[in-house]
Each structure stands twice: as C-alpha cells, then as structure tokens.
Coordinates of C-alpha atoms and ligand atoms in Angstrom, one line a residue:
Chain A
M203 CA 238.5 -22.4 44.8
A204 CA 238.3 -25.6 46.5
L205 CA 241.2 -27.6 46.3
L206 CA 239.9 -31.0 45.0
R207 CA 236.9 -30.9 42.7
L208 CA 235.2 -34.2 41.7
E209 CA 232.1 -33.5 39.0
N210 CA 230.1 -36.6 38.6
V211 CA 233.3 -39.0 38.8
T212 CA 231.9 -42.7 37.5
K213 CA 234.2 -45.5 37.7
R214 CA 233.6 -49.2 36.1
F215 CA 234.5 -52.3 36.0
G216 CA 233.4 -54.0 33.1
G217 CA 229.1 -54.3 34.5
L218 CA 230.0 -53.0 38.0
I219 CA 229.7 -49.4 38.2
A220 CA 232.3 -48.7 41.9
V221 CA 231.9 -45.1 42.0
N222 CA 228.1 -43.8 40.6
N223 CA 228.6 -40.2 39.5
L224 CA 229.8 -39.0 42.9
S225 CA 230.5 -35.4 42.8
L226 CA 232.6 -33.8 45.9
E227 CA 234.0 -30.1 47.2
I228 CA 237.7 -30.0 49.2
Q229 CA 238.0 -26.5 50.3
E230 CA 241.7 -26.2 52.4
G231 CA 242.0 -27.2 55.0
E232 CA 239.6 -29.3 55.9
A233 CA 239.6 -33.2 57.9
I234 CA 237.0 -35.4 56.2
G235 CA 235.8 -38.7 56.8
I236 CA 234.4 -40.7 54.0
V237 CA 232.8 -44.0 55.9
G238 CA 230.6 -47.0 53.7
P239 CA 230.3 -50.6 53.8
N240 CA 232.9 -52.5 52.7
G241 CA 233.1 -52.4 48.9
S242 CA 230.6 -49.9 48.2
G243 CA 233.9 -47.7 46.0
K244 CA 235.9 -45.9 48.6
T245 CA 239.4 -47.0 47.3
T246 CA 238.6 -47.0 44.1
L247 CA 237.3 -43.0 44.6
F248 CA 241.1 -42.6 45.6
N249 CA 242.5 -44.3 43.3
V250 CA 240.3 -42.0 40.7
I251 CA 241.7 -39.1 42.7
S252 CA 245.4 -40.4 42.5
G253 CA 245.5 -41.3 39.3
V254 CA 245.8 -45.0 39.4
F255 CA 242.6 -45.1 37.4
F256 CA 240.8 -43.0 34.7
P257 CA 237.4 -42.3 35.5
E258 CA 234.6 -43.4 32.0
E259 CA 232.7 -39.8 33.4
G260 CA 233.0 -37.0 35.3
R261 CA 236.4 -34.5 35.4
V262 CA 238.6 -34.4 38.4
I263 CA 239.8 -30.6 39.3
Y264 CA 242.9 -29.6 41.3
E265 CA 243.7 -26.4 42.2
G266 CA 241.0 -25.3 39.3
K267 CA 243.2 -27.2 36.9
D268 CA 241.6 -30.4 34.9
I269 CA 243.7 -33.4 36.1
T270 CA 240.7 -36.3 35.1
R271 CA 243.7 -37.9 32.8
M272 CA 247.4 -37.3 34.1
P273 CA 249.4 -39.8 35.2
S274 CA 249.8 -40.7 39.3
Y275 CA 253.5 -39.5 38.8
K276 CA 252.5 -35.5 38.3
R277 CA 250.2 -35.5 40.3
A278 CA 252.2 -36.1 43.6
P279 CA 254.1 -33.1 43.3
L280 CA 251.2 -30.6 43.1
G281 CA 250.3 -31.8 46.7
L282 CA 248.5 -35.2 45.5
G283 CA 249.7 -37.8 48.7
R284 CA 248.1 -40.9 50.0
T285 CA 248.4 -44.1 51.4
F286 CA 247.2 -47.4 50.7
Q287 CA 244.7 -49.8 52.0
I288 CA 247.2 -52.9 51.7
P289 CA 251.0 -51.3 52.7
R290 CA 253.1 -51.2 49.9
P291 CA 256.4 -50.7 51.1
F292 CA 259.4 -50.6 49.1
G293 CA 260.3 -53.8 51.4
S294 CA 264.1 -53.8 50.4
A295 CA 264.3 -49.6 51.4
S296 CA 264.9 -48.9 55.0
V297 CA 262.3 -47.3 56.9
R298 CA 264.7 -44.1 56.7
E299 CA 264.6 -45.0 52.9
N300 CA 260.6 -45.0 52.0
V301 CA 259.8 -41.9 54.3
A302 CA 263.1 -40.0 52.4
T303 CA 261.2 -41.7 49.1
G304 CA 258.1 -39.6 49.4
A305 CA 259.7 -36.0 50.3
M306 CA 262.0 -36.1 47.3
F307 CA 259.2 -37.0 44.5
G308 CA 256.4 -35.1 46.0
T309 CA 256.1 -31.3 46.3
L310 CA 259.4 -30.8 47.6
A311 CA 261.2 -32.6 43.9
G312 CA 264.0 -30.7 42.8
K313 CA 264.1 -28.4 45.9
V314 CA 265.4 -31.1 47.6
S315 CA 269.0 -33.0 48.4
V316 CA 268.7 -36.6 48.8
D317 CA 270.2 -35.2 52.0
D318 CA 267.3 -33.0 53.2
C319 CA 265.5 -35.4 52.3
L320 CA 266.4 -38.0 54.8
E321 CA 266.8 -35.7 57.7
I322 CA 263.2 -34.5 56.5
A323 CA 262.3 -38.6 57.0
D324 CA 264.2 -38.8 60.6
R325 CA 261.2 -35.7 61.4
Y326 CA 258.3 -37.8 60.2
I327 CA 259.8 -41.1 61.6
Q328 CA 259.6 -39.6 64.7
L329 CA 256.7 -38.1 64.5
V330 CA 254.9 -41.5 63.7
G331 CA 256.7 -43.4 66.2
L332 CA 259.5 -45.1 64.2
E333 CA 262.8 -44.3 65.6
E334 CA 263.6 -47.5 66.3
H335 CA 263.0 -49.1 63.0
E336 CA 264.5 -46.4 61.1
S337 CA 267.2 -49.0 59.2
K338 CA 265.4 -52.2 59.0
E339 CA 264.4 -53.0 56.0
A340 CA 260.3 -52.1 55.5
L341 CA 259.1 -55.7 54.9
T342 CA 260.3 -56.7 58.2
L343 CA 258.0 -54.5 60.0
T344 CA 254.2 -55.0 61.1
P345 CA 251.4 -54.8 59.3
V346 CA 250.5 -51.4 61.8
E347 CA 254.0 -50.2 61.6
K348 CA 254.0 -50.7 58.6
K349 CA 250.8 -48.7 57.7
M350 CA 252.4 -46.1 60.1
M351 CA 256.0 -45.6 57.7
E352 CA 253.2 -45.4 55.2
I353 CA 251.2 -42.2 57.1
A354 CA 255.4 -41.2 57.5
R355 CA 256.2 -41.1 53.8
A356 CA 252.9 -39.1 52.6
L357 CA 253.2 -36.2 54.9
A358 CA 256.7 -36.0 53.9
M359 CA 255.6 -35.6 50.2
H360 CA 254.5 -32.5 51.9
P361 CA 251.0 -32.5 50.2
K362 CA 248.2 -30.0 50.8
L363 CA 245.8 -33.3 50.3
L364 CA 246.4 -36.3 51.8
L365 CA 244.4 -39.1 50.8
M366 CA 244.3 -41.6 53.8
D367 CA 243.1 -45.1 52.9
E368 CA 241.9 -47.1 56.4
A369 CA 245.2 -45.8 57.3
M370 CA 244.1 -46.4 61.5
A371 CA 242.6 -50.1 60.7
G372 CA 244.2 -52.8 63.1
M373 CA 245.7 -50.5 65.3
H374 CA 245.1 -50.4 68.7
P375 CA 242.6 -47.3 70.2
K376 CA 245.9 -45.6 71.8
D377 CA 247.4 -45.5 69.0
I378 CA 244.7 -44.4 67.2
D379 CA 244.3 -41.9 69.5
K380 CA 247.9 -40.8 68.8
T381 CA 247.5 -41.5 65.3
V382 CA 244.9 -39.1 65.1
A383 CA 245.9 -36.1 67.6
F384 CA 249.0 -35.6 65.0
L385 CA 247.8 -35.8 62.5
K386 CA 245.0 -33.0 63.5
K387 CA 248.1 -31.0 64.7
I388 CA 250.2 -31.4 61.6
K389 CA 247.4 -30.0 59.9
E390 CA 246.9 -27.0 61.3
E391 CA 250.6 -26.3 61.5
E392 CA 251.1 -27.1 57.7
G393 CA 248.5 -26.7 55.8
I394 CA 246.7 -30.1 54.8
S395 CA 243.8 -30.7 54.0
I396 CA 242.4 -34.2 54.8
V397 CA 241.0 -36.4 54.4
A398 CA 240.8 -40.1 55.7
M399 CA 238.4 -42.6 55.1
V400 CA 238.1 -44.7 58.0
E401 CA 235.3 -47.2 57.6
H402 CA 234.2 -48.6 61.0
I403 CA 236.7 -47.2 63.1
M404 CA 234.1 -44.6 64.8
R405 CA 237.0 -43.6 66.8
A406 CA 238.4 -42.0 64.2
V407 CA 235.9 -40.4 62.4
V408 CA 234.9 -38.4 65.6
G409 CA 237.6 -37.7 66.9
F410 CA 238.8 -36.3 63.4
A411 CA 236.5 -35.4 60.3
E412 CA 234.6 -32.0 60.9
R413 CA 232.9 -33.5 57.5
V414 CA 231.6 -36.9 56.7
M415 CA 230.7 -38.4 53.8
V416 CA 229.0 -41.4 53.6
I417 CA 229.0 -43.6 50.1
H418 CA 227.0 -46.6 49.1
Q419 CA 227.0 -48.5 45.8
G420 CA 229.5 -45.7 45.0
K421 CA 226.7 -43.3 45.2
K422 CA 227.1 -40.2 47.7
L423 CA 224.3 -41.0 50.2
V424 CA 225.1 -38.1 52.9
D425 CA 227.8 -35.6 53.4
A426 CA 227.3 -33.3 56.2
P427 CA 229.0 -32.1 59.6
T428 CA 230.5 -35.8 61.4
K429 CA 227.6 -35.7 63.7
E430 CA 224.9 -34.8 61.1
A431 CA 226.5 -37.1 59.2
L432 CA 226.6 -39.7 61.5
E433 CA 222.5 -39.7 63.5
D434 CA 221.2 -39.3 59.8
Q435 CA 218.7 -42.2 59.4
R436 CA 219.9 -43.4 55.7
V437 CA 222.9 -43.8 57.1
V438 CA 222.1 -45.6 59.9
D439 CA 219.5 -47.9 57.7
V440 CA 222.4 -49.0 55.5
Y441 CA 225.4 -49.0 56.7
F442 CA 225.5 -48.8 60.8
G443 CA 222.6 -51.3 60.1
H444 CA 224.3 -54.3 59.7
A445 CA 227.9 -53.4 61.5
A446 CA 226.3 -51.9 63.8
G447 CA 228.2 -54.6 66.2
E448 CA 231.5 -53.6 65.1
G449 CA 230.9 -49.7 64.9
N450 CA 229.6 -50.2 68.4
A451 CA 232.1 -52.3 69.8
K452 CA 235.0 -51.0 68.2
G453 CA 233.7 -47.5 68.9
Chain B
M244 CA 282.1 -32.4 52.3
K245 CA 283.5 -35.3 54.5
K246 CA 279.7 -37.0 54.3
N247 CA 279.6 -37.1 50.4
I248 CA 282.7 -39.0 50.3
V249 CA 282.0 -41.1 52.6
K250 CA 279.5 -42.0 50.2
Y251 CA 281.9 -43.9 47.5
Y252 CA 283.6 -45.5 50.1
P253 CA 282.0 -48.9 48.4
L254 CA 283.7 -48.1 45.2
I255 CA 287.1 -48.7 46.9
P256 CA 287.0 -52.5 46.8
V257 CA 285.8 -53.0 43.9
L258 CA 288.5 -50.5 42.8
A259 CA 291.1 -52.1 44.2
V260 CA 290.1 -55.6 42.7
Y261 CA 290.5 -53.9 39.2
L262 CA 293.7 -52.8 39.8
I263 CA 295.0 -55.9 41.4
M264 CA 293.9 -57.5 38.4
F265 CA 295.3 -55.6 36.4
L266 CA 299.0 -55.1 38.4
I267 CA 298.8 -59.4 38.2
G268 CA 298.2 -59.4 34.3
F269 CA 300.7 -56.1 33.3
F270 CA 303.6 -57.9 35.6
M271 CA 303.1 -61.4 35.8
P272 CA 304.4 -63.3 32.4
G273 CA 301.2 -65.2 30.9
M274 CA 298.4 -63.7 32.6
W275 CA 297.3 -61.5 31.0
Q276 CA 294.9 -63.3 28.7
M277 CA 293.3 -64.2 31.6
V278 CA 292.8 -60.9 33.7
A279 CA 291.5 -59.8 30.0
L280 CA 288.7 -62.5 30.4
L281 CA 287.8 -61.6 33.9
A282 CA 287.8 -58.1 33.4
F283 CA 285.5 -58.8 30.3
Y284 CA 282.6 -61.2 32.4
C285 CA 283.2 -58.3 35.3
A286 CA 282.7 -55.2 32.4
L287 CA 280.1 -57.2 31.1
G288 CA 278.8 -58.3 35.1
Q289 CA 278.2 -54.7 36.4
S290 CA 277.1 -53.1 33.1
W291 CA 274.0 -55.3 32.9
N292 CA 273.9 -55.1 36.7
I293 CA 272.9 -51.3 36.3
F294 CA 269.5 -51.8 35.1
M295 CA 268.3 -55.4 35.9
G296 CA 269.6 -54.9 39.7
M297 CA 268.0 -51.6 40.8
T298 CA 265.1 -51.8 38.5
G299 CA 264.3 -55.8 38.5
Y300 CA 263.7 -56.1 35.2
V301 CA 265.6 -58.7 33.6
D302 CA 266.9 -58.0 30.1
F303 CA 267.6 -61.0 28.3
G304 CA 268.2 -59.4 24.9
Y305 CA 271.1 -57.3 26.2
V306 CA 273.7 -58.8 23.9
T307 CA 272.3 -56.6 21.3
F308 CA 274.1 -53.4 22.7
I309 CA 277.5 -55.5 23.1
A310 CA 276.2 -56.7 18.9
L311 CA 275.7 -53.2 17.9
G312 CA 279.0 -51.5 19.8
T313 CA 280.6 -54.3 18.2
Y314 CA 279.7 -53.7 15.0
G315 CA 279.8 -49.3 15.3
M316 CA 283.6 -50.0 15.9
S317 CA 284.2 -52.4 13.1
L318 CA 281.8 -49.9 10.9
G319 CA 284.0 -47.1 11.5
I320 CA 287.2 -48.8 11.1
T321 CA 285.6 -49.7 7.6
Y322 CA 284.5 -47.4 6.4
F323 CA 287.1 -44.4 8.0
S324 CA 290.3 -46.7 7.4
Q325 CA 290.7 -45.4 3.8
F326 CA 291.1 -41.7 5.3
E327 CA 294.6 -41.7 6.6
W328 CA 294.8 -38.7 8.1
L329 CA 292.6 -39.9 10.7
G330 CA 295.2 -41.7 12.3
M331 CA 293.9 -43.1 15.3
G332 CA 290.9 -41.0 15.2
I333 CA 288.7 -43.9 14.0
I334 CA 288.5 -45.9 16.7
V335 CA 287.1 -42.8 18.0
I336 CA 284.6 -42.6 15.4
G337 CA 283.6 -46.0 15.9
L338 CA 283.5 -45.7 19.6
I339 CA 280.6 -43.1 19.1
L340 CA 279.0 -45.1 16.4
A341 CA 278.7 -48.0 18.8
M342 CA 277.4 -45.1 21.5
F343 CA 275.2 -43.8 18.9
L344 CA 273.6 -47.0 17.5
A345 CA 273.5 -48.4 20.6
A346 CA 272.1 -45.3 22.0
L347 CA 269.0 -46.0 19.6
A348 CA 268.6 -49.1 20.0
A349 CA 268.0 -48.4 23.5
L350 CA 265.8 -45.6 23.4
L351 CA 263.8 -47.9 20.3
E352 CA 263.8 -51.0 22.4
A353 CA 262.9 -48.9 26.1
A354 CA 259.7 -47.4 24.0
I355 CA 258.3 -50.7 23.0
A356 CA 259.2 -53.2 25.5
L357 CA 259.6 -50.6 28.8
R358 CA 255.6 -51.1 28.5
L359 CA 255.6 -54.4 29.0
R360 CA 256.6 -56.6 32.5
G361 CA 258.2 -59.9 33.9
A362 CA 258.3 -62.7 31.4
Y363 CA 256.6 -60.2 28.3
F364 CA 259.9 -57.9 28.2
A365 CA 262.4 -60.2 28.4
I366 CA 260.8 -62.8 25.3
A367 CA 260.4 -58.9 23.6
C368 CA 264.1 -58.1 24.3
I369 CA 264.9 -61.3 22.7
G370 CA 262.3 -61.0 20.1
I371 CA 264.1 -57.4 19.0
N372 CA 267.6 -59.2 19.3
E373 CA 266.7 -61.9 17.1
G374 CA 264.6 -59.6 15.1
L375 CA 268.4 -57.2 13.9
R376 CA 270.1 -60.1 13.3
Y377 CA 267.9 -61.5 10.9
F378 CA 267.3 -58.0 9.2
I379 CA 270.9 -57.3 9.3
E380 CA 271.3 -60.7 7.1
G381 CA 268.5 -60.2 4.9
A382 CA 268.6 -57.4 4.3
K383 CA 272.4 -57.1 3.3
I384 CA 273.7 -54.4 5.0
W385 CA 276.9 -54.0 6.7
G386 CA 278.1 -57.2 5.1
G387 CA 274.3 -59.1 6.0
S388 CA 275.8 -62.4 6.9
E389 CA 279.1 -62.3 5.8
G390 CA 279.8 -59.7 8.7
L391 CA 282.4 -56.8 8.0
I392 CA 286.9 -57.8 8.0
F393 CA 288.4 -55.1 8.9
F394 CA 291.7 -56.1 10.1
G395 CA 293.7 -55.5 7.8
A396 CA 292.1 -52.2 6.5
L397 CA 292.7 -51.0 9.9
T398 CA 296.8 -52.5 10.4
Q399 CA 297.4 -51.0 6.3
S400 CA 295.6 -47.8 7.8
L401 CA 297.8 -47.5 11.2
G402 CA 300.8 -50.1 10.5
R403 CA 301.7 -53.8 12.5
E404 CA 302.9 -52.5 15.3
T405 CA 300.5 -50.2 16.6
V406 CA 298.0 -52.3 15.7
N407 CA 299.3 -55.3 17.5
Q408 CA 299.5 -53.4 20.8
L409 CA 295.6 -52.3 20.1
T410 CA 294.8 -55.6 19.6
T411 CA 297.1 -57.6 22.5
F412 CA 297.0 -54.4 25.2
W413 CA 295.2 -51.1 24.5
A414 CA 291.3 -53.2 24.2
D415 CA 291.9 -55.1 27.5
F416 CA 293.4 -51.9 28.8
S417 CA 289.5 -49.9 28.0
V418 CA 287.8 -53.5 29.9
F419 CA 289.3 -51.7 32.8
V420 CA 288.0 -48.3 32.3
I421 CA 284.6 -49.0 31.7
A422 CA 284.4 -51.9 34.3
A423 CA 284.9 -48.9 36.4
L424 CA 283.4 -46.5 34.9
A425 CA 280.7 -48.7 35.2
A426 CA 281.4 -48.9 38.7
F427 CA 281.1 -45.9 39.6
L428 CA 277.7 -44.4 37.7
N429 CA 276.3 -47.6 39.5
M430 CA 277.1 -46.0 43.0
H431 CA 276.5 -42.7 41.6
Y432 CA 273.1 -44.2 40.6
M433 CA 273.0 -45.3 44.4
R434 CA 273.3 -42.5 45.9
S435 CA 271.8 -40.3 44.1
K436 CA 267.9 -39.2 43.7
I437 CA 268.2 -42.1 40.2
G438 CA 269.0 -44.7 43.2
Y439 CA 266.0 -44.4 45.3
A440 CA 263.7 -44.1 42.1
L441 CA 264.9 -47.4 40.5
T442 CA 264.5 -49.0 44.1
A443 CA 261.0 -47.7 44.1
V444 CA 260.1 -49.3 40.8
R445 CA 261.6 -52.1 41.7
E446 CA 259.7 -52.3 44.3
D447 CA 256.8 -51.3 43.2
E448 CA 256.1 -50.3 40.2
D449 CA 252.5 -49.2 40.5
A450 CA 252.9 -46.8 44.6
A451 CA 256.2 -45.9 42.8
K452 CA 254.9 -43.4 39.9
V453 CA 251.6 -42.7 43.1
M454 CA 254.3 -41.5 45.1
G455 CA 255.4 -39.1 41.8
V456 CA 257.9 -41.1 40.5
N457 CA 258.4 -40.7 37.1
T458 CA 258.9 -45.0 36.5
T459 CA 259.7 -44.6 32.9
K460 CA 262.1 -42.1 33.0
Y461 CA 264.3 -43.7 35.3
K462 CA 263.9 -47.0 33.5
T463 CA 264.9 -45.7 30.6
L464 CA 267.9 -43.2 32.4
A465 CA 269.7 -47.0 33.5
F466 CA 268.5 -49.3 30.4
L467 CA 270.7 -46.9 28.5
T468 CA 273.3 -45.9 30.4
S469 CA 273.7 -50.1 30.9
G470 CA 273.1 -50.9 27.4
L471 CA 276.3 -47.6 26.6
L472 CA 278.2 -49.7 28.2
G473 CA 277.8 -53.4 26.8
A474 CA 278.3 -51.4 24.0
A475 CA 281.7 -49.7 24.7
V476 CA 282.7 -52.9 25.5
G477 CA 281.4 -54.5 23.0
A478 CA 283.2 -52.5 20.6
M479 CA 286.9 -52.4 22.3
A480 CA 286.7 -56.6 23.8
W481 CA 285.4 -57.5 20.3
G482 CA 285.4 -55.2 17.1
L483 CA 289.0 -53.7 18.3
K484 CA 290.3 -56.5 19.6
L485 CA 288.8 -59.1 16.6
G486 CA 289.2 -57.7 14.0
H487 CA 285.7 -58.6 12.1
V488 CA 282.3 -59.5 13.6
Y489 CA 279.6 -60.9 12.1
P490 CA 275.7 -61.5 12.6
G491 CA 275.9 -65.3 13.9
D492 CA 278.4 -64.5 16.4
V493 CA 277.3 -61.7 18.5
F494 CA 273.5 -61.4 18.6
V495 CA 273.8 -64.8 20.6
I496 CA 271.5 -65.1 23.3
H497 CA 274.2 -66.9 25.4
Y498 CA 275.9 -63.9 26.6
T499 CA 273.1 -62.3 28.2
I500 CA 272.9 -65.6 30.2
E501 CA 276.4 -65.2 31.0
C502 CA 276.1 -61.1 32.0
I503 CA 273.0 -63.3 34.9
V504 CA 274.5 -65.5 35.7
V505 CA 277.8 -63.2 37.0
V506 CA 275.1 -60.9 38.4
L507 CA 273.4 -63.6 40.1
L508 CA 277.1 -65.6 41.8
G509 CA 278.0 -61.8 42.7
G510 CA 274.7 -60.5 43.8
A511 CA 271.4 -59.0 41.7
G512 CA 271.8 -54.5 42.7
T513 CA 275.4 -54.9 44.9
L514 CA 278.3 -52.6 43.9
L515 CA 280.3 -55.6 44.8
G516 CA 278.8 -58.0 43.3
P517 CA 279.0 -58.2 39.9
V518 CA 283.4 -57.9 40.4
V519 CA 282.6 -61.3 42.7
G520 CA 280.5 -62.8 39.9
G521 CA 283.0 -62.1 37.2
L522 CA 285.7 -63.3 38.9
I523 CA 284.2 -66.5 39.7
Y524 CA 283.3 -67.7 36.9
G525 CA 285.6 -66.4 34.4
L526 CA 288.1 -68.5 36.5
S527 CA 286.2 -71.9 37.1
K528 CA 285.2 -71.9 32.7
Y529 CA 289.1 -70.5 32.6
W530 CA 290.4 -73.2 34.6
L531 CA 287.7 -76.1 33.6
A532 CA 288.7 -75.3 30.3
I533 CA 292.3 -76.4 30.9
I534 CA 291.7 -79.2 33.2
M535 CA 288.7 -80.6 31.5
P536 CA 288.5 -79.5 27.8
G537 CA 285.2 -80.7 26.2
F538 CA 283.8 -81.2 29.4
Q539 CA 283.4 -77.9 31.6
L540 CA 279.6 -76.8 30.9
L541 CA 278.6 -80.5 31.9
I542 CA 280.2 -79.5 35.3
F543 CA 279.9 -76.3 35.7
A544 CA 276.4 -76.1 35.4
P545 CA 275.6 -77.3 38.0
I546 CA 278.1 -75.6 40.2
I547 CA 276.5 -72.6 38.9
I548 CA 272.8 -74.0 39.1
I549 CA 273.8 -75.4 42.7
I550 CA 275.7 -71.5 43.9
I551 CA 272.5 -70.0 42.5
V552 CA 270.2 -72.3 44.6
A553 CA 272.0 -72.2 47.9
F554 CA 272.6 -68.2 47.8
P555 CA 270.4 -66.5 45.5
E556 CA 271.9 -62.4 47.5
G557 CA 274.8 -63.9 45.8
V558 CA 277.6 -63.9 47.6
I559 CA 277.6 -59.9 48.2
G560 CA 274.7 -60.3 48.8
V561 CA 275.1 -62.2 52.0
L562 CA 278.3 -60.8 52.8
K563 CA 276.2 -57.2 53.3
Q564 CA 274.5 -59.0 55.9
R565 CA 277.3 -60.2 57.5
V566 CA 278.8 -57.3 58.2
K567 CA 276.2 -54.9 59.1
R568 CA 276.4 -53.6 62.2
T569 CA 280.4 -53.4 61.5
A570 CA 283.5 -51.2 59.9
L571 CA 283.1 -52.8 56.8
E572 CA 279.3 -51.9 56.5
K573 CA 280.6 -48.7 54.3
Y574 CA 282.3 -50.5 52.1
I575 CA 280.4 -53.5 51.3
V576 CA 277.4 -52.5 48.9
Ligands
ATP196 N1 240.8 -53.1 39.8 C1 239.5 -53.8 40.3 N2 238.7 -54.8 39.0 C2 237.7 -55.0 39.2 N3 236.4 -55.1 40.1 C3 237.4 -53.8 41.6 C4 239.0 -53.0 41.2 N4 238.8 -52.4 42.2 C5 238.0 -52.3 42.5 N5 236.9 -53.6 42.6 C6 235.2 -53.5 42.2 O1 234.8 -52.6 42.8 C7 233.7 -52.2 44.3 C8 234.5 -51.2 44.9 O2 235.4 -51.3 45.7 P1 236.4 -51.0 46.5 O3 237.7 -51.3 46.4 O4 236.5 -49.0 46.1 O5 235.7 -50.5 47.5 P2 235.9 -50.2 49.4 O6 234.9 -48.9 49.7 O7 237.0 -48.8 49.4 O8 235.5 -51.3 50.4 P3 236.1 -52.0 51.3 O9 235.8 -51.1 52.9 O10 236.3 -53.5 50.9 O11 237.6 -51.1 51.3 C9 234.2 -53.2 44.4 O12 233.3 -54.3 44.0 C10 235.1 -54.4 44.5 O13 235.7 -55.2 42.9
MG197 MG1 238.7 -50.0 50.5

C-alpha cells in the first residue's frame, strides 16, 4: 500500500488551474524531489496534501484512508509534516518552544508531556545546528536560520511523510550538503518518507532524491528515477530550457 | 517535581501584590473602598488577558460576560430568596446561574464570532453585546429595561446584618479570590500544552493548524475561561454588591475599554501585567476623581495614550526584557 496516493487532483484559483489532474504515489521510506519552474504548482500541491486547500477534483489517500477534505490539524497527528516556502515561525516564541510545539501536536500528540517535548526539541535543534539560538525569539533569526528551525520543527513532529517546500533555498552549498546528509540519515533511522521540492538547487536534488517528479503548469511531466528524469528531453525543454543558466550556476 | 514548582514561580509576585492590597484594605481604616476598586480592575484585566493576551483576539464585547454574570446573580437572588431555607445557598445558586449564562454565551459567541478574525471579530462581539441588551429591553425578559431590584428581597431573606457584611466585605473579598484564580489559570495555561497551542494561534493561526493544533478548540477554551471569570466578577462586584441590575448599566462597552487599557498598560500576554495595569489605572482614576472631579478624563485619556504609545509592550512587557538572564527572570512573566 502506498503511503500517499493522489488521484487525479485538480486545484483551481478562479480561472487559473494551479494543479491539473495530477496523480502521484509515494511509498514508505522514499526520498522524492519535485522540480518545476516558478508558478508550476508545487506549493499548491503541498497545500492540497497538508489540507490548507481542498482540491476541486480528485482524491487524496493517506495510508489507505481518504483525507481529501480532512481539516489540516487532523493530518499532522497522522504523520503529515511540512515546512513552508516562506518560513512561518511562531515569532514571539523561542526557537526551543517553536520546535517543541511541533513535537507536541505531531504524531506524538497526547503521548508526551511538555517537558518531553522540550527535550525532543533540543535533539532536533542540535541536529540542525541552532543550539546557540535556542532561547532566542524566533522572529530574530536570519531567513536561513528560520528555514533550519522549520526543518527541526517539522522533524520534531515525528512525521511519516515530510514535505519540504524549498527548505534549502538560499542556503550556502556547505549547509545544503549538511542538511541533505542529516535528512538522509534521519530518513533511514526514523523511516520517514521525504518529499522535498528543490527547484533550482540541483545540488540538493541530485544529492538527496532517489526519484524526481517534474511538474509544469500544474501537470505532471515526468516521474522517474532522478538521473533519468533530469535527462529527459521534455524536462530539458520546458524547465532547464529557460532556467539552465541559474541551474548550472547553483549546481 | 521541583522543576514543576519553579515553573509556577511567576505567581509569587502576583499573589504577593494581592495579599498586600488585601492587608492594606483590611487593616488601614478607610482604605477598603479603594483597594476593592483596584482588585476589581486587576481581576477584570487578568480575566480578559487570558483570552486576548494568549490568542491576540481582541474581544470588544467582553462586558457581555460581566453583564450576564450580574444577571445570573440577580436572577438567583430574585427568584430564590423566597425559599428561606436556602439561606446563603441563594448566592451559590446565583453564582451557578452566572456561570451557566456566561458559558452559554461564550459557546454561542465562539461558534459565531470566533470564525472571524481581526476587526470582524471585534465588531461581531460588540454586535452580540448590543443585541443582547436590546433583546432584554425589547422582549421585556428579566425585568426588561426596568431591570431587577433585589436588595430588599436579599435583606428579607438573610437579615440586615448579614447583607451588610456581604455587600461591604465578602463581595469585594471574592473579587480578590477570582483575581487569584484567574492568575493561577493563566499561569497553568501558559505552562501547559494549551499555552503552546495558543501562542501558535496568536503568531500564525494557519501555520498552527498545519502543525496539528486544533485552533478552534483551544481558542474556545481560552474564550470560555476568560468569560466565566468575567461573569464571576460581575456576579459578585456588581450583582451581589449593588443589589440591582439595569441592562443600560451593565451592557456598556466602556467597561470593555477599561479592561483593554488595564491590560495594555501592564503588558498583554504577561501574567503580572494586568495586576500592574489594574493598579496604575485604578489608582490614577481614583486620585484624579478626588483632585479634579469632572476633569479626570481630560487628563487621563492623553496620559494613557502617551504611555501606551511609548510602551506598546506595557510595563511588564518592558520589565520582562530587562530581567532576562537575571535572577528575577524566573519570577517575571
Ligand atoms: N492562494 C492562491 N490564490 C490564488 N492563486 C494562487 C494561490 N496560490 C498559488 N496561486 C497560483 O497558482 C499557481 C501555482 O503557484 P504555486 O505557488 O503552487 O507555484 P510553485 O510551483 O510553488 O512556484 P514557486 O517556484 O514560485 O514557489 C501560480 O500561478 C500562483 O499564482
Ligand atoms: Mg512554491
């Protein structure tokens, strides 16, 4: 059984079709990259999966259960975790409290005390390297630190499926390598399936994903093992055709 | 265990202030009136802050709860004082009715207004408050615009001497108890899962939902707690103490504004803030009314505006930053 299955999902904004009849299967323990030009519908896809928006058509099946119209707050305890493209920290709370909040309301909800959650938070804060900033208010972090904190907060949820929306954008190549390394490690140790949209950062795609889905104008263009997908002529045409310079420069 | 007690240290300064206030009022002749007034503002600020401070939602209709609490007590005494064997029990009944009416209103209001955000929420709350007042007056329930006058009934049932003690001491004393209870609940919420959930709601409600926070549940809980405490203050400080209630006297937005000022002066979302705010507000109001009766608002309003603009974080908000990484950090929240 697939961990997550999208069946012909369509999400419209007025006349604009942001996600167009898209189907996708994610197996337990997979590492998938999603790439596509700006505005191709990647974030919208995540929003549909995490329940921020409900799709007009199609179904979202998680662990065999139809969650298409389930409110977002009920999905986190089932194991759906995510980060946001534009970080959304709980600004006045400390980094430690932010990450602990993830632990408190994720899959461990109801099984852990506040103190347990703070301890869990410490572990992930250390993992992403924010120990020094632990007691700072989250809003005082730099953008990249905020992204690191979001990763820690999502991991503290102990998700089964982690959706990372350009979490590594803007990071130094050294930090990208470090992040990819600990994500891989944690994926193995805790059995998390990770879907990361990595867009232009080829360094992360190649380093991290076993399989890549390319979307273009809301439609799935290619879904194949990483190397194969990135060498596909259609992908080269629509995506790297106009983003080649940037892609190469950053890769 | 030790660790858990340390978490509640910030209650110490709050309770110490309440104790000192009480002792001053109790032992210094002529001070009780003033101290009772201060406790009233502290209790209301503390109660209102549980919802506003923790969620960031500004409930402009908060006075609804105080008013319904007053009505609960008034109805209890009006209709049950005929049963003499109930004795003091009528006050318990009044308090239960106050809680019941406030809970009903809080849950209804939560279902309607808590779906809205920002200004829409504030306006919906004002609307409900005004609606309720005109409903009581128009439908002529609970005495309509004539209100309920039950001082006589109370005296007949409990005797002059008892009623005198009730209205001049116990009604005020209970406000202290409510204020302390509000502080304790606020502290408990801050230190538990509820506090984390509400901070997430306040900072980014949509992100909170995605992180698994049942935002409606936690908002409703804070709203209900805040409303019930406000109703308790109304029941004791207005209902029992005054012995009458008129809709035009109690459903008055002015009192909500006073709660807001108290909380903003002291520091929204802080534990000690509403106490300090209540003291500053209550004392200034009291003294200005004595020094220049009639003109107090003229001077008072600009002073408040200046303080709030200069210290948007409130007195305790500023102090909290100052004591960071000092020994006082454990106590000031
Ligand atoms: N809330 C919204 N309301 C209206 N239109 C939206 C909304 N969210 C996204 N869109 C539109 O849907 C389309 C897909 O946007 P989306 O953010 O999903 O793309 P993306 O692939 O994540 O892009 P990027 O690489 O820039 O992050 C865009 O045309 C965008 O303008
Ligand atoms: Mg996006």
